[in-house]
């Protein structure tokens, strides 16, 4: 890594995410001294970089890491990677794929940033596809114990009383 002399593996990881260099990211993720949740001076981590710069291949790698914080907030706007993905405007297909990947991995769409905005609040009202992704994710959070069927029988009913 002569061309990267002086940069730490954590810094190289962020640069790889900024430039959608998934091979370099894989190399850094396999380093013993890399911190998946390392942040730069303004609090952006690898997932923030991937979402901010549309680095879908890097984001897809990062969301598979058990130790990564999917809901990490940056220091300036308190944005999560999901906020950054919604704000990505260069390529709609990449933006919606990033949002989908983050939601599938378990990113929380209910987190507010400094402006008191959740990622779903930031979606263009005309964007039916992205709104649908968030509607599905939000519905999963609204399910509580009372919505789950109780498959156990009352104690005073014997099995032979039940229809087959």
Short mmCIF file of C-alpha atoms in Angstrom, two decimals:
data_model
loop_
_atom_site.label_atom_id
_atom_site.label_comp_id
_atom_site.label_asym_id
_atom_site.label_seq_id
_atom_site.Cartn_x
_atom_site.Cartn_y
_atom_site.Cartn_z
CA UNK A 1 0.00 0.00 0.00
CA UNK A 2 2.77 2.42 -0.85
CA UNK A 3 0.28 4.79 -2.52
CA UNK A 4 -1.71 4.89 0.73
CA UNK A 5 1.31 5.49 2.98
CA UNK A 6 0.32 7.29 6.13
CA UNK A 7 -3.36 6.44 5.95
CA UNK A 8 -4.71 4.03 8.53
CA UNK A 9 -6.78 1.03 7.54
CA UNK A 10 -9.81 2.83 8.96
CA UNK A 11 -9.18 5.87 6.76
CA UNK A 12 -8.63 3.65 3.71
CA UNK A 13 -11.93 1.90 4.51
CA UNK A 14 -13.75 5.25 4.39
CA UNK A 15 -12.00 6.21 1.13
CA UNK A 16 -12.99 2.87 -0.40
CA UNK A 17 -16.63 3.54 0.52
CA UNK A 18 -16.45 7.07 -0.89
CA UNK A 19 -15.11 5.74 -4.21
CA UNK A 20 -17.13 2.49 -4.44
CA UNK A 21 -14.00 0.35 -4.33
CA UNK A 22 -15.46 -2.87 -2.96
CA UNK A 23 -12.26 -4.90 -3.50
CA UNK A 24 -10.26 -2.43 -1.41
CA UNK A 25 -13.05 -2.40 1.19
CA UNK A 26 -12.94 -6.22 1.42
CA UNK A 27 -9.19 -6.02 1.98
CA UNK A 28 -9.63 -3.47 4.77
CA UNK A 29 -12.48 -5.42 6.40
CA UNK A 30 -10.15 -8.41 6.62
CA UNK A 31 -7.52 -6.34 8.46
CA UNK A 32 -7.14 -7.11 12.14
CA UNK A 33 -6.95 -3.45 13.10
CA UNK A 34 -10.00 -2.06 11.29
CA UNK A 35 -12.95 -0.69 13.26
CA UNK A 36 -16.18 -1.14 11.27
CA UNK A 37 -17.70 1.77 13.20
CA UNK A 38 -14.76 4.17 12.76
CA UNK A 39 -15.88 7.74 12.02
CA UNK A 40 -14.17 10.75 10.51
CA UNK A 41 -14.00 14.18 12.14
CA UNK A 42 -17.67 14.95 11.47
CA UNK A 43 -18.91 11.56 12.58
CA UNK A 44 -19.42 9.89 9.21
CA UNK A 45 -18.72 6.17 9.23
CA UNK A 46 -18.27 3.73 6.36
CA UNK A 47 -22.03 3.29 5.92
CA UNK A 48 -22.51 7.07 5.82
CA UNK A 49 -19.86 7.33 3.10
CA UNK A 50 -21.34 4.48 1.06
CA UNK A 51 -24.86 5.96 1.27
CA UNK A 52 -23.75 9.55 0.67
CA UNK A 53 -21.70 8.67 -2.43
CA UNK A 54 -23.95 5.95 -3.86
CA UNK A 55 -21.43 3.17 -3.29
CA UNK A 56 -23.97 0.36 -3.45
CA UNK A 57 -21.47 -2.51 -3.68
CA UNK A 58 -19.69 -1.26 -0.56
CA UNK A 59 -22.96 -0.71 1.29
CA UNK A 60 -24.03 -4.27 0.44
CA UNK A 61 -20.82 -5.58 2.03
CA UNK A 62 -21.08 -3.40 5.11
CA UNK A 63 -24.67 -4.30 6.03
CA UNK A 64 -23.65 -7.96 6.33
CA UNK A 65 -21.26 -7.19 9.20
CA UNK A 66 -22.80 -8.09 12.55
CA UNK A 67 -20.70 -5.54 14.45
CA UNK A 68 -21.60 -2.54 12.29
CA UNK A 69 -23.91 0.11 13.73
CA UNK A 70 -26.66 0.55 11.13
CA UNK A 71 -28.13 3.50 13.04
CA UNK A 72 -24.98 5.51 13.79
CA UNK A 73 -25.60 9.26 13.64
CA UNK A 74 -23.14 11.78 12.26
CA UNK A 75 -22.10 14.69 14.46
CA UNK A 76 -23.31 17.57 12.28
CA UNK A 77 -26.88 16.72 11.23
CA UNK A 78 -27.41 13.61 13.36
CA UNK A 79 -28.15 11.75 10.10
CA UNK A 80 -28.05 7.96 9.99
CA UNK A 81 -26.91 6.13 6.85
CA UNK A 82 -30.61 5.71 6.02
CA UNK A 83 -31.04 9.51 6.00
CA UNK A 84 -28.04 9.77 3.63
CA UNK A 85 -29.44 7.08 1.31
CA UNK A 86 -32.79 8.89 1.01
CA UNK A 87 -30.92 12.11 0.16
CA UNK A 88 -28.82 10.47 -2.60
CA UNK A 89 -30.03 12.00 -5.87
CA UNK A 90 -27.46 11.03 -8.54
CA UNK A 91 -29.04 7.70 -9.50
CA UNK A 92 -32.54 6.78 -8.35
CA UNK A 93 -32.05 3.02 -8.81
CA UNK A 94 -28.99 3.12 -6.56
CA UNK A 95 -30.80 5.25 -3.98
CA UNK A 96 -33.76 2.90 -3.71
CA UNK A 97 -31.46 -0.14 -3.63
CA UNK A 98 -29.46 1.41 -0.77
CA UNK A 99 -32.61 2.20 1.20
CA UNK A 100 -33.87 -1.34 0.62
CA UNK A 101 -30.55 -2.88 1.72
CA UNK A 102 -30.41 -0.78 4.88
CA UNK A 103 -34.01 -1.54 5.83
CA UNK A 104 -33.55 -5.27 5.14
CA UNK A 105 -30.45 -5.24 7.36
CA UNK A 106 -32.43 -3.67 10.21
CA UNK A 107 -31.80 0.08 9.97
CA UNK A 108 -34.42 1.92 12.03
CA UNK A 109 -36.55 4.31 9.93
CA UNK A 110 -37.97 5.99 13.06
CA UNK A 111 -34.76 7.79 14.06
CA UNK A 112 -34.96 11.58 13.82
CA UNK A 113 -32.04 13.73 12.76
CA UNK A 114 -31.17 17.18 14.14
CA UNK A 115 -34.00 18.72 12.10
CA UNK A 116 -36.46 16.24 13.70
CA UNK A 117 -36.86 14.45 10.36
CA UNK A 118 -37.04 10.68 10.01
CA UNK A 119 -35.88 9.13 6.72
CA UNK A 120 -39.49 8.50 5.56
CA UNK A 121 -40.28 12.19 6.12
CA UNK A 122 -37.49 13.09 3.67
CA UNK A 123 -38.90 11.03 0.79
CA UNK A 124 -40.33 12.95 -2.16
CA UNK A 125 -44.15 12.66 -1.80
CA UNK A 126 -44.36 11.60 -5.47
CA UNK A 127 -41.92 8.71 -4.94
CA UNK A 128 -44.37 5.83 -4.50
CA UNK A 129 -41.71 3.08 -4.62
CA UNK A 130 -39.59 4.51 -1.83
CA UNK A 131 -42.67 5.38 0.23
CA UNK A 132 -43.78 1.74 -0.11
CA UNK A 133 -40.41 0.49 1.19
CA UNK A 134 -40.76 2.69 4.25
CA UNK A 135 -44.43 1.83 4.76
CA UNK A 136 -43.50 -1.86 4.93
CA UNK A 137 -40.62 -1.18 7.30
CA UNK A 138 -42.74 1.01 9.56
CA UNK A 139 -45.52 -1.60 9.65
CA UNK A 140 -43.04 -4.11 11.04
CA UNK A 141 -42.29 -1.75 13.94
CA UNK A 142 -45.99 -1.27 14.68
CA UNK A 143 -46.63 -4.97 15.27
CA UNK A 144 -46.83 -5.66 18.99
CA UNK A 145 -47.57 -8.70 21.14
CA UNK A 146 -51.34 -8.23 20.84
CA UNK A 147 -51.02 -8.66 17.06
CA UNK A 148 -49.38 -12.07 17.39
CA UNK A 149 -51.64 -15.11 17.47
CA UNK A 150 -51.58 -17.25 20.61
CA UNK A 151 -51.44 -20.83 19.37
CA UNK A 152 -51.74 -22.32 22.84
CA UNK A 153 -55.10 -23.71 23.86
CA UNK A 154 -56.90 -22.65 27.01
CA UNK A 155 -56.03 -24.99 29.86
CA UNK A 156 -59.59 -26.28 30.27
CA UNK A 157 -59.78 -27.72 26.73
CA UNK A 158 -58.48 -31.23 26.08
CA UNK A 159 -56.83 -32.17 22.81
CA UNK A 160 -59.66 -34.66 22.07
CA UNK A 161 -62.16 -31.77 22.10
CA UNK A 162 -60.43 -30.08 19.18
CA UNK A 163 -61.40 -30.79 15.59
CA UNK A 164 -58.79 -32.39 13.45
#
